[in-house]
Short mmCIF file of C-alpha atoms in Angstrom, two decimals:
data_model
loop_
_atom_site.label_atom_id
_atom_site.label_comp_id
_atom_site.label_asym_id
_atom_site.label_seq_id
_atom_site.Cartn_x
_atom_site.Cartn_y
_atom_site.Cartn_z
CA UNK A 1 22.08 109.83 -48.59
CA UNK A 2 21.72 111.39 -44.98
CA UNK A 3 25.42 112.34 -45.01
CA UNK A 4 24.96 114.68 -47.82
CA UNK A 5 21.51 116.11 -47.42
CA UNK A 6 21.21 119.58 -47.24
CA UNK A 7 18.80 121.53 -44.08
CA UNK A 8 15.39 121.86 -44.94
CA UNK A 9 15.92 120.76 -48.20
CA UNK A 10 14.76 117.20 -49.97
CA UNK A 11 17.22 114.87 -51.77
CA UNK A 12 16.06 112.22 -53.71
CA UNK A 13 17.65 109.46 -55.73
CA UNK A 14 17.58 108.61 -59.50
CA UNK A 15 15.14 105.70 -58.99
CA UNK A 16 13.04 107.81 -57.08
CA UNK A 17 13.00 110.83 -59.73
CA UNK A 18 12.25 108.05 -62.22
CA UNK A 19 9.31 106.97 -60.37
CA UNK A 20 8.18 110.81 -60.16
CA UNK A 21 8.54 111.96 -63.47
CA UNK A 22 6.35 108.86 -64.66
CA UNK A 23 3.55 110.34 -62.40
CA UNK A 24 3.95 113.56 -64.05
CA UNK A 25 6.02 115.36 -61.59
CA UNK A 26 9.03 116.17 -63.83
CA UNK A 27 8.60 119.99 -62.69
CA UNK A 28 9.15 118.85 -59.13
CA UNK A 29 12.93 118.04 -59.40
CA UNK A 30 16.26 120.05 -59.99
CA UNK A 31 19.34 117.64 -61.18
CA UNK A 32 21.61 118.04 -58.27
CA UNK A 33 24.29 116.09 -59.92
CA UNK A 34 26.25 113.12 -58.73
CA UNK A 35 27.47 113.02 -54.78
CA UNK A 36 29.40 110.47 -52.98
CA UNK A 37 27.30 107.82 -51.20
CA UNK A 38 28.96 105.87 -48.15
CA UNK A 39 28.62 102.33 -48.97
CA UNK A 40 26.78 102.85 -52.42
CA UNK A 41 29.55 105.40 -54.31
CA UNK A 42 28.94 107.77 -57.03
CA UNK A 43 25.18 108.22 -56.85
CA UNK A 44 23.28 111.03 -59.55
CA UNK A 45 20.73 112.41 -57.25
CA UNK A 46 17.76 115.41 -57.41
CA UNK A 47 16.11 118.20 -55.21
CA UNK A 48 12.99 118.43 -55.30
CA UNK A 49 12.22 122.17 -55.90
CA UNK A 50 12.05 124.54 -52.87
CA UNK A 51 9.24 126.63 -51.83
CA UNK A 52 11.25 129.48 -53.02
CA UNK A 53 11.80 128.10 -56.47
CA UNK A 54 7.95 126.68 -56.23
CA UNK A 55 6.43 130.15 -55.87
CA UNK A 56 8.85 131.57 -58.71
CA UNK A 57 8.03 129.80 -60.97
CA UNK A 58 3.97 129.62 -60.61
CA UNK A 59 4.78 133.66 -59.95
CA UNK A 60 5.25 133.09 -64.12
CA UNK A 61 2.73 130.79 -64.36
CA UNK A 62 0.01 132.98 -62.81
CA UNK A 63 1.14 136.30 -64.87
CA UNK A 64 1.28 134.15 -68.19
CA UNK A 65 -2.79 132.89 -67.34
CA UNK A 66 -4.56 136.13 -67.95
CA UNK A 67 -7.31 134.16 -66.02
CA UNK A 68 -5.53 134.64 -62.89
CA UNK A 69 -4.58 137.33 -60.98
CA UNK A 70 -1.28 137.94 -59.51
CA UNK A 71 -2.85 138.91 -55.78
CA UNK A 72 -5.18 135.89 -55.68
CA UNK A 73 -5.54 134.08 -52.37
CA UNK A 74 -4.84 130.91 -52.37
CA UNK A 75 -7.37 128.35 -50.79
CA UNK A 76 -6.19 125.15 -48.37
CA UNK A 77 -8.27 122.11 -48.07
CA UNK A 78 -8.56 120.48 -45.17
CA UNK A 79 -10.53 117.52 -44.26
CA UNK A 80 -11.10 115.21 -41.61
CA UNK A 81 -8.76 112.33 -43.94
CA UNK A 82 -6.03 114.61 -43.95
CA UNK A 83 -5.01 117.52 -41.36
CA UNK A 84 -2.19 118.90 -43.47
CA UNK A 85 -3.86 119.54 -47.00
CA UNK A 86 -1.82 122.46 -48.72
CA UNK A 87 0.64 123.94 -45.78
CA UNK A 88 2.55 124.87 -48.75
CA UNK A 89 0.54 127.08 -50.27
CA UNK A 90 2.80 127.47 -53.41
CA UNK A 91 3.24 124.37 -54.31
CA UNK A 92 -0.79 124.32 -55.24
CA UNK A 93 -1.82 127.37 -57.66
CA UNK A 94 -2.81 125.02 -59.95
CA UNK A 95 -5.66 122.92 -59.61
CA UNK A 96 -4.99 119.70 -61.16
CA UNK A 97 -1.92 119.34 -59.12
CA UNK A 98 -4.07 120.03 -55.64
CA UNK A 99 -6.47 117.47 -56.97
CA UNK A 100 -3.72 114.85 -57.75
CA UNK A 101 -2.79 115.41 -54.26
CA UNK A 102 -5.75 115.21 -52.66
CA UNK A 103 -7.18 112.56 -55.02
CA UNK A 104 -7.92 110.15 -51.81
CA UNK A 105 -10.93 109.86 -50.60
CA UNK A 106 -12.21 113.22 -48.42
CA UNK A 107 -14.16 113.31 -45.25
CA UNK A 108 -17.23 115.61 -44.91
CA UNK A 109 -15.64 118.26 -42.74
CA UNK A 110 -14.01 120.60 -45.39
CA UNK A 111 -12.53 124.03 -44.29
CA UNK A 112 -11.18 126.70 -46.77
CA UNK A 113 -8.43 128.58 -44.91
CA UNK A 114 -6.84 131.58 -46.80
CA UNK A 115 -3.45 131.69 -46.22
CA UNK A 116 -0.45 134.71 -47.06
CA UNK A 117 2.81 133.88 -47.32
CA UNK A 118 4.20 133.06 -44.15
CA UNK A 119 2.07 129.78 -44.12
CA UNK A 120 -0.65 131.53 -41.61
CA UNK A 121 -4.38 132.02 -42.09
CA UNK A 122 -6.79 134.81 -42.40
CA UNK A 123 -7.00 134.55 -38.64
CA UNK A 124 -3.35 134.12 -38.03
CA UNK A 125 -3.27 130.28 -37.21
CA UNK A 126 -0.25 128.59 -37.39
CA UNK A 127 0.97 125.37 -38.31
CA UNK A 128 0.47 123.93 -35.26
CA UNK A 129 -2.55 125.68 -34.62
CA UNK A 130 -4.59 124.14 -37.48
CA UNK A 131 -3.38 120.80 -36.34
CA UNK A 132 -5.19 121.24 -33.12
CA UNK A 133 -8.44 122.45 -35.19
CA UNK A 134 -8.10 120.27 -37.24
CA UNK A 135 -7.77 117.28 -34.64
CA UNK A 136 -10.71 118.84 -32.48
CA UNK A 137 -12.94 118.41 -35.47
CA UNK A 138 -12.20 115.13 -35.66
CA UNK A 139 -12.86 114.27 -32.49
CA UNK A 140 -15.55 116.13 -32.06
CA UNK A 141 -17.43 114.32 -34.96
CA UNK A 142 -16.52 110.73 -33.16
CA UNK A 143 -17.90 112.38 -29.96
CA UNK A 144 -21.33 113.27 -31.65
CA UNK A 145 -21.69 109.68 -32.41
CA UNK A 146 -20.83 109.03 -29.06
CA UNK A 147 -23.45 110.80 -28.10
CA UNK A 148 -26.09 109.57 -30.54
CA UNK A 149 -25.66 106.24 -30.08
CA UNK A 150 -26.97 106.11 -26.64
CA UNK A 151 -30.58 106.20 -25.56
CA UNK A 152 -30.47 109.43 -23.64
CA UNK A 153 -28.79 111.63 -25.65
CA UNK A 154 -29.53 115.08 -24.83
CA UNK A 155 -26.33 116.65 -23.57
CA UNK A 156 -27.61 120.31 -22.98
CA UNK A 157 -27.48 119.72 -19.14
CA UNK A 158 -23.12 120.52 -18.94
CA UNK A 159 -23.56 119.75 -14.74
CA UNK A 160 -23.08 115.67 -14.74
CA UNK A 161 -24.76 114.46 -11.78
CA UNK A 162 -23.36 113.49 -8.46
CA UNK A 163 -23.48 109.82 -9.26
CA UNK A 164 -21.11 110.68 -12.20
CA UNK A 165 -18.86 112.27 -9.77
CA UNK A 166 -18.72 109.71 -7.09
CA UNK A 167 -18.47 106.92 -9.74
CA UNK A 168 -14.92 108.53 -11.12
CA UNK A 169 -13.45 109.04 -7.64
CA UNK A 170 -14.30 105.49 -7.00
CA UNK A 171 -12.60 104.61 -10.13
CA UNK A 172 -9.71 106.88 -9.93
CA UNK A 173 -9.63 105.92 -6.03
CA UNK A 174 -9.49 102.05 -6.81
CA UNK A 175 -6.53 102.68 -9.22
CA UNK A 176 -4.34 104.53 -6.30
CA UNK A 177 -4.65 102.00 -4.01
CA UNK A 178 -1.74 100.13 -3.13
CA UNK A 179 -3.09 96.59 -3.53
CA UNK A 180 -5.01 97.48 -7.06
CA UNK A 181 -2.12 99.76 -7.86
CA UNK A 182 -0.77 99.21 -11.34
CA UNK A 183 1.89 100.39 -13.77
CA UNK A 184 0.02 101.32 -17.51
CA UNK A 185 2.16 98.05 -18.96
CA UNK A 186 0.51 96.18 -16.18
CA UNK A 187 -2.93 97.26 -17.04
CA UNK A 188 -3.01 95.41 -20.58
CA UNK A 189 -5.19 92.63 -21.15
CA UNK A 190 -5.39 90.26 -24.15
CA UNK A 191 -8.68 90.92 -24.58
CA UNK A 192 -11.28 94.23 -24.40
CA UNK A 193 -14.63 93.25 -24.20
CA UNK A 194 -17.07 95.69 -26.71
CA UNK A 195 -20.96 96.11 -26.60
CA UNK A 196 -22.81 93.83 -28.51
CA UNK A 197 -25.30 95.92 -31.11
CA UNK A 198 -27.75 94.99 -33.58
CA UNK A 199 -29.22 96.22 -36.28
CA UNK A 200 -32.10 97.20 -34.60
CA UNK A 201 -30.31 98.97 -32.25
CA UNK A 202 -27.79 100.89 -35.17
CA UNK A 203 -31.62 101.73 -36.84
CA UNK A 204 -32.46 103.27 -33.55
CA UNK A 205 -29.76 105.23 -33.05
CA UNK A 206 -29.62 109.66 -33.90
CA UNK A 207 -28.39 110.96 -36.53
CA UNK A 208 -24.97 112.50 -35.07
CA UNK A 209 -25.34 115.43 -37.27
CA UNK A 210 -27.99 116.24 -35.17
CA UNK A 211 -26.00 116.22 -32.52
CA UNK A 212 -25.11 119.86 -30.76
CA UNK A 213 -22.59 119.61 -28.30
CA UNK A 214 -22.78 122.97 -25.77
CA UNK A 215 -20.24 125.15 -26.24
CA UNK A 216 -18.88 124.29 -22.84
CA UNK A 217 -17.98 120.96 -24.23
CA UNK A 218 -16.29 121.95 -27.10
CA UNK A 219 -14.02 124.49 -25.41
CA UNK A 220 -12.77 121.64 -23.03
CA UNK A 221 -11.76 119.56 -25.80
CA UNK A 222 -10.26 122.34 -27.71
CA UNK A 223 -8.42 123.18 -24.55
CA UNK A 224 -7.28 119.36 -23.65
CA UNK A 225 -6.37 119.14 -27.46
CA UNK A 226 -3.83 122.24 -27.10
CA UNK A 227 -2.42 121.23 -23.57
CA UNK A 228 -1.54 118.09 -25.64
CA UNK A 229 -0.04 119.68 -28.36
CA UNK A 230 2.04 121.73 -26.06
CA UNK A 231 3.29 118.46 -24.19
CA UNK A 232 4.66 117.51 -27.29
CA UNK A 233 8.49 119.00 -27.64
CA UNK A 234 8.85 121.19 -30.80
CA UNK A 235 12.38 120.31 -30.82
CA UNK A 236 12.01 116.65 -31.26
CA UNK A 237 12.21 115.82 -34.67
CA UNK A 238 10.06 112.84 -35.21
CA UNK A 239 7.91 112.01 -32.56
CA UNK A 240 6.15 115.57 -32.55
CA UNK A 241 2.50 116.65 -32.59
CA UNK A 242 2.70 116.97 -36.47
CA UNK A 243 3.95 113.29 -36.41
CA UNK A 244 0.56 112.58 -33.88
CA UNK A 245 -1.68 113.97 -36.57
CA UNK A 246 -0.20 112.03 -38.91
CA UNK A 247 -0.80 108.55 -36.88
CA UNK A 248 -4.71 110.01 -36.14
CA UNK A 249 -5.17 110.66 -39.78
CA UNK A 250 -4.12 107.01 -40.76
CA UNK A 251 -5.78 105.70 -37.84
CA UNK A 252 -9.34 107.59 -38.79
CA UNK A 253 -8.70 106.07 -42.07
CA UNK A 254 -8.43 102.72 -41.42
CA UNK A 255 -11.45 102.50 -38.77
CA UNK A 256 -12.82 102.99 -41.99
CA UNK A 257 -11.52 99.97 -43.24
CA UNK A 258 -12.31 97.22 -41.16
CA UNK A 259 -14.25 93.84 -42.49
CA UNK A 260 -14.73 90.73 -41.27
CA UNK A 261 -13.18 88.77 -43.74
CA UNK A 262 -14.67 85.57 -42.18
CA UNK A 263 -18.09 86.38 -42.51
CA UNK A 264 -18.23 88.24 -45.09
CA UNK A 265 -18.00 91.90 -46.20
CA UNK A 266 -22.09 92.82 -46.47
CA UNK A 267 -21.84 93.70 -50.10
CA UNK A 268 -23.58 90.47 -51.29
CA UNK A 269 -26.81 92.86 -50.03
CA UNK A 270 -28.57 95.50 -51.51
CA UNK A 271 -30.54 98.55 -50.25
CA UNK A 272 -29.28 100.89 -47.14
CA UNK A 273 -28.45 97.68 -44.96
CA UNK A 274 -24.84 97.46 -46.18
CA UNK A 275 -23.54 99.77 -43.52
CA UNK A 276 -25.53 98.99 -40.92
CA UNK A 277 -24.74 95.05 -41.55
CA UNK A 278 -20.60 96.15 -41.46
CA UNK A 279 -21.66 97.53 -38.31
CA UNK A 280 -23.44 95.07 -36.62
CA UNK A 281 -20.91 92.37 -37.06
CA UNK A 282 -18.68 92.55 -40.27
CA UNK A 283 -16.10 94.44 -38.68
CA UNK A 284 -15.48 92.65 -35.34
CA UNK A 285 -17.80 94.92 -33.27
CA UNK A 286 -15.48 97.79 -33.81
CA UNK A 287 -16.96 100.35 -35.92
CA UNK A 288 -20.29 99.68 -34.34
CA UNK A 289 -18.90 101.43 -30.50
CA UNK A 290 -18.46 105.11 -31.04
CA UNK A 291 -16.51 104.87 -28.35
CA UNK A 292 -13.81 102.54 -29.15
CA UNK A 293 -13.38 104.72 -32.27
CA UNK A 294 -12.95 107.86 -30.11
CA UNK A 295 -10.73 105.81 -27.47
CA UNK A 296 -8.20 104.74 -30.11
CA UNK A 297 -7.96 107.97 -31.73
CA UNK A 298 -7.99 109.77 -29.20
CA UNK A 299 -5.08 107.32 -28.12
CA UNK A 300 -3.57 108.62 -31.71
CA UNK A 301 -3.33 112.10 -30.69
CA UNK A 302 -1.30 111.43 -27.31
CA UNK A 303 0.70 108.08 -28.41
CA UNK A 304 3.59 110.00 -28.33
CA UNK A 305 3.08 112.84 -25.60
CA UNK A 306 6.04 114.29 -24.00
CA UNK A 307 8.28 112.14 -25.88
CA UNK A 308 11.67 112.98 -25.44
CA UNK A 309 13.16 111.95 -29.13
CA UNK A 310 15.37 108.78 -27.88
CA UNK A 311 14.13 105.19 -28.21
CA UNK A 312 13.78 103.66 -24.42
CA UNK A 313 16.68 101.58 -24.94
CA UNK A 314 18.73 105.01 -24.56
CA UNK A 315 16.13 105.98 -21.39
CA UNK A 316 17.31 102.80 -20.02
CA UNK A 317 21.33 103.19 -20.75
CA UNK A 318 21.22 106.71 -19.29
CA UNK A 319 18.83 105.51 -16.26
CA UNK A 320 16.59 108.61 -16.53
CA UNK A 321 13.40 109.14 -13.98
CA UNK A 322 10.83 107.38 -15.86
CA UNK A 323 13.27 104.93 -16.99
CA UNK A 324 13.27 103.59 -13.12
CA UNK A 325 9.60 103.93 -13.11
CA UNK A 326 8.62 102.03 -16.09
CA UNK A 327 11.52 99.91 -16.80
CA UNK A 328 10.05 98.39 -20.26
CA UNK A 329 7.62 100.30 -23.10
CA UNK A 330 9.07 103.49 -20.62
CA UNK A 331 7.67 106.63 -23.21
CA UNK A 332 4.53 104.76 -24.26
CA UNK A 333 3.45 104.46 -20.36
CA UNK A 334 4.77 108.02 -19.51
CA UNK A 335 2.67 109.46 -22.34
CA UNK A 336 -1.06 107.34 -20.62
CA UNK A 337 0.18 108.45 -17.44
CA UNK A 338 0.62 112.26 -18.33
CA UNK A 339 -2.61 112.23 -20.49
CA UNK A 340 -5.11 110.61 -18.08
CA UNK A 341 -3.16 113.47 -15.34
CA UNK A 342 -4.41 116.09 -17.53
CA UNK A 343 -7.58 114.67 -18.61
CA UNK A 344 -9.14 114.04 -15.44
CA UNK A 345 -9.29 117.36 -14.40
CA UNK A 346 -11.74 119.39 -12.79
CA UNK A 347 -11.65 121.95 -15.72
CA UNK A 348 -12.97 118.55 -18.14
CA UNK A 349 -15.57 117.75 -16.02
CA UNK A 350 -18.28 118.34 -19.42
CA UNK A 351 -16.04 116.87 -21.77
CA UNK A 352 -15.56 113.64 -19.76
CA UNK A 353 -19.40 113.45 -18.81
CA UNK A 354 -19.67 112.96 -23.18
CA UNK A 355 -17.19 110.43 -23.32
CA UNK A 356 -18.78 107.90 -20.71
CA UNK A 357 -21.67 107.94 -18.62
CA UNK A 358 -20.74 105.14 -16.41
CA UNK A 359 -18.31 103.03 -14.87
CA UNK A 360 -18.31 100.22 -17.75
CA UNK A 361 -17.36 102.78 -20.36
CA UNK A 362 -15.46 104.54 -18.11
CA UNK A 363 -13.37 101.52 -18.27
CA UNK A 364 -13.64 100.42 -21.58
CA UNK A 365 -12.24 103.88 -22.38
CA UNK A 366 -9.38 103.34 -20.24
CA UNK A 367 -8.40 100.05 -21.26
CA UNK A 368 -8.84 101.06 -25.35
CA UNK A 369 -5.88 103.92 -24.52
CA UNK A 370 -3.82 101.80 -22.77
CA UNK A 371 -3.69 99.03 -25.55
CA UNK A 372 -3.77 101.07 -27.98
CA UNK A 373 -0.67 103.29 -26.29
CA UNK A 374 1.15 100.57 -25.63
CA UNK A 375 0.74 99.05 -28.68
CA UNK A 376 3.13 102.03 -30.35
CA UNK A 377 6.45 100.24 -28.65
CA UNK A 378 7.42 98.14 -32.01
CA UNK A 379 10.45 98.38 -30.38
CA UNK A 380 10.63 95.94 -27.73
CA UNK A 381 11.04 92.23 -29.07
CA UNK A 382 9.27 90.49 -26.32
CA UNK A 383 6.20 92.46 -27.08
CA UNK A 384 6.09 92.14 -30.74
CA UNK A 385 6.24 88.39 -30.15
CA UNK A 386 4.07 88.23 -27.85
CA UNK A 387 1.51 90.04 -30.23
CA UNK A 388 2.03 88.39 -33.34
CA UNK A 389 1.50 85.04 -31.33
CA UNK A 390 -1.90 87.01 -29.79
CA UNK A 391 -2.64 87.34 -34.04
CA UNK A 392 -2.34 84.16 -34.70
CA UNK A 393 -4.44 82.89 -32.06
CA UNK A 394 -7.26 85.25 -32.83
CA UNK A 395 -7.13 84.48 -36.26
CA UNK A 396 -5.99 80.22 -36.43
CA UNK A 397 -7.92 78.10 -38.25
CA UNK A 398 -8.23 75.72 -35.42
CA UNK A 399 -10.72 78.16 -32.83
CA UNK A 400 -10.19 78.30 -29.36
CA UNK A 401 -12.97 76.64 -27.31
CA UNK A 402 -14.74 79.78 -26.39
CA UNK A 403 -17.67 82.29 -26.95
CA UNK A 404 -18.58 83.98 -30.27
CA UNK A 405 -18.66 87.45 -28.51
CA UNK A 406 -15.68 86.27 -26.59
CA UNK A 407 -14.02 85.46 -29.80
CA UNK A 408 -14.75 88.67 -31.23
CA UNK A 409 -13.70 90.81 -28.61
CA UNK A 410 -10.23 89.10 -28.99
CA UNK A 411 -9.66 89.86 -32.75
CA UNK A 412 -11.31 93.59 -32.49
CA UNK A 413 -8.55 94.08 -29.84
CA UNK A 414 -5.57 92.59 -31.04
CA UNK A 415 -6.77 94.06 -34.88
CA UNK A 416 -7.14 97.83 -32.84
CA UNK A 417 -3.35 97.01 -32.00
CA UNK A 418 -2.46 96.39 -35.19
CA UNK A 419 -4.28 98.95 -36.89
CA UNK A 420 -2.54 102.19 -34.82
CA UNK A 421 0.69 100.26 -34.90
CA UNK A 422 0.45 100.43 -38.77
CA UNK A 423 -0.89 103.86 -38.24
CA UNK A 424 2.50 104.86 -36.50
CA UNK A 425 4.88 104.08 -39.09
CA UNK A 426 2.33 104.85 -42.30
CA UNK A 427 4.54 108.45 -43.37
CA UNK A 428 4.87 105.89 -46.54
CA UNK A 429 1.12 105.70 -47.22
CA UNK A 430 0.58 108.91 -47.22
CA UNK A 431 0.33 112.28 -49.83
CA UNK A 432 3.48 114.59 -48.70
#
C-alpha cells in the first residue's frame, strides 16, 4: 500500500476500517475506493480524514452545540505517559473522543497548553519544543528521586566539591588511556550490578516531591535535552527526536511494569507495603535504583542521536567514517559516544553532580547507557542471539551456581535490554 499512498496523508485498508468503525471511529474514514496493490491486486481502501476535513467538520459541530463557542481555545493534555497528547488540536473538540484517546493510564505531571491553529502554544512552542519540555519533566521527576533516595540529599549547594571533580577526570582519564581504551560495543558486560535496598531503607527515603532542584540544575538539563534534540536530523524520517520520545514514553511505562514473576508480585499483602515490597525485591532490584530508571531513560532520549536514517549495513557498504570506527552496532555506539561528548561538559557540571555523587554510580550510570544503547541494534543477528541465549540463562529453570544478588543483577540487566528494545519498536502499542 506504500506505492499508492498519498504525502502526508493516511491510507488504510478495509480490514483495518473494519476494525475502526467497531471502536466507534466510523467518522474517522473517507472511502477512497479501490487501488491497485502490487502483489495483493484490487484492494478497497480508506483515508482517514485530514486535519483540514477534521476541523470542518467539528467547525459544524461546534456552531450546531449552542454550548460552545466558535472562538474557544482548545486545551492539550500532556502527561508524563504520553509527550504527544492532542498535537492535533482538531481532531479533539469533543471530549469523549480526547478521553477515548487518552483512556491509558496518566502520570501526575499534567500541563494544559492552549494552542491556535498552526499547532503552537500560547507561548509559541513548537512541536519539537514541547517534546523537549515535555522530556525534561520527565526526567526531572526521575532525578528528584535520585536525589531523595540518598542520605544527603540537600542539593542547594550547585558548586560539587573538588573530590567530585578529581573523581570524573580520573574516570574520564582511565577511559582515554590506551591500554583501558575501549570502543562503546566493547564496554558491554552481561551483567550490571544494582544496589541492594530494603524496606527499611525505601521507608527512609524523602518524599521526591519534596525535592527542589536549583534552578541552575534544571536549566542544564533543559539545555542538554535541546542540544539532543538538535543532534537529531529533522530530515530523517524515522529515527527522529519525535521517534526518541516515543521509545522514552514506552520505556517510562514499562519501568512501571516490572514484577518478579518468581517470587511473587506483593499483592498477596495488604496495607501501604505493596509498593515498597515491588521495590525491595519483586522487580529484580530495578525500580528500587532511581538511578537505573534515569540511566535507561535517559538512554531513551539519545538511543538514536545523530542517526543518519540508513541501517549500518548501508554505513558499512558505503564505508562511511564511523563505519571504520565502529565496524558492528556503528549508529548505536556513535550516538553513546556523541552524548557522553556533550554531557560531560563543563557547562553540566550541576546537572552531573545530581546524577552521581561518586565513582560507583558514576559507573553504574555509564554502563546502564551503554547496554541499554546498544541494546537498540535488533539488527545485527549475532547480537540478538547472543541475547536471547543471555534470556534464557537468566531465566532457566536449572540456576546457575551463583549468588542471589548476583542472580538478580543478571535478569534486571538483560530484562532493562529487553524492555527499551520493546520500547523501540512499540509505535504499535501506542494511541496515534
Amino acid at each position: 500500500m506504500e506505492t499508492s499512498g498519498v504525502r502526508e496523508r493516511i491510507q488504510v485498508s478495509a480490514t483495518t476500517a473494519e476494525q475502526l468503525i467497531e471502536q466507534g471511529r466510523k467518522k474517522w474514514l473517507k472511502h477512497r475506493g479501490e487501488i491497485i496493490v502490487p502483489g495483493k491486486g484490487v484492494m478497497k481502501t480508506y483515508w482517514l480524514e485530514t486535519k483540514a476535513e477534521s476541523q470542518a467538520r467539528h467547525k459544524q459541530l461546534n456552531m450546531a452545540n449552542s454550548e460552545r463557542s466558535e472562538t474557544r481555545a482548545l486545551s492539550v493534555s500532556f502527561s508524563d505517559d504520553n509527550p504527544f497528547g492532542n498535537l492535533d488540536s482538531s481532531t479533539h473538540s469533543s471530549s469523549a473522543l480526547s478521553q477515548s484517546f487518552f483512556d491509558d493510564e496518566l502520570g501526575d505531571i499534567e500541563q494544559e497548553l492552549v494552542v491556535d491553529q498552526s499547532g503552537r502554544n500560547a507561548a509559541g512552542l513548537s512541536k519539537t519544543q514541547r517534546l523537549i519540555e515535555w522530556n525534561v519533566e520527565v526526567l526531572k521527576g526521575l532525578l528528584k528521586q535520585v536525589v531523595a533516595a540518598r542520605k544527603n540529599n540537600n542539593v542547594t549547594d550547585l558548586q560539587p566539591a573538588s573530590s567530585f571533580v578529581q573523581m570524573e577526570k580520573k574516570f574520564q582519564k582511565g577511559m582515554s588511556e590506551e591500554e583501558h581504551k575501549k570502543t562503546v560495543l566493547e564496554e558491554f558486560v552481561e551483567i550490571i550490578s544494582l544496589p541492594t535496598v530494603s524496606m527499611k531503607d525505601l521507608r527512609k527515603r524523602k518524599d521526591p516531591n519534596d525535592i527542589l532542584l536549583p534552578n541552575e540544575v534544571v536549566d542544564q538539563l533543559r539545555s542538554v535535552v535541546s542540544e539532543i534534540a538538535r543532534c537529531y536530523d529533522v530530515e530523517v524520517p524515522f529515527h527522529n527526536f519525535e521517534h526518541a520520545s516515543h521509545v522514552t514514553a514506552s520505556v517510562k511505562k514499562l519501568l512501571k511494569r516490572i514484577v518478579n514473576v518468581d517470587n511473587g508480585n506483593g499483592l498477596q499483602t495488604s496495607s501501604d507495603e505493596i509498593d515498597l515490597i515491588d521495590l525491595a525485591g519483586h522487580s529484580y532490584g530495578i525500580t528500587s535504583d532511581p538511578l537505573t530508571q534515569f540511566a535507561v531513560v535517559f538512554s531513551a532520549v539519545i538511543h538514536d542521536l545523530d542517526h543518519p536514517g540508513v541501517p549500518n549495513t548501508q554505513l558499512l557498504k558505503e564505508a562511511t567514517r564511523n563505519a571504520q570506527i565502529y565496524k558492528k552496532s556503528i549508529a548505536e555506539q556513535n550516538s553513546v559516544d556523541l552524548t557522553w561528548q556533550m554531557l560531560m561538559g563543563g557547562e553540566y557540571q550541576a546537572l552531573r553532580a545530581c546524577i552521581y555523587q561518586n565513582e560507583m554510580e558514576l559507573k553504574r550510570f555509564r554502563q546502564l547507557v551503554v547496554n541499554s544503547v546498544m541494546a537498540t541494534d535488533i539488527a545485527d543477528k549475532e547480537l540478538q542471539a547472543l541475547r536471547k541465549a543471555r534470556w534464557e540463562t537468566a531465566f532457566s529453570e536449572s540456576p546457575l551456581m551463583e549468588s542471589l544478588e548476583e542472580s538478580q543483577d543478571r535478569k534486571a540487566t538483560i530484562v532493562i535490554e529487553h524492555l527499551i528494545q520493546a520500547s523501540d519498536v512499540s509505535h504499535t502499542m501506542q494511541h496515534w
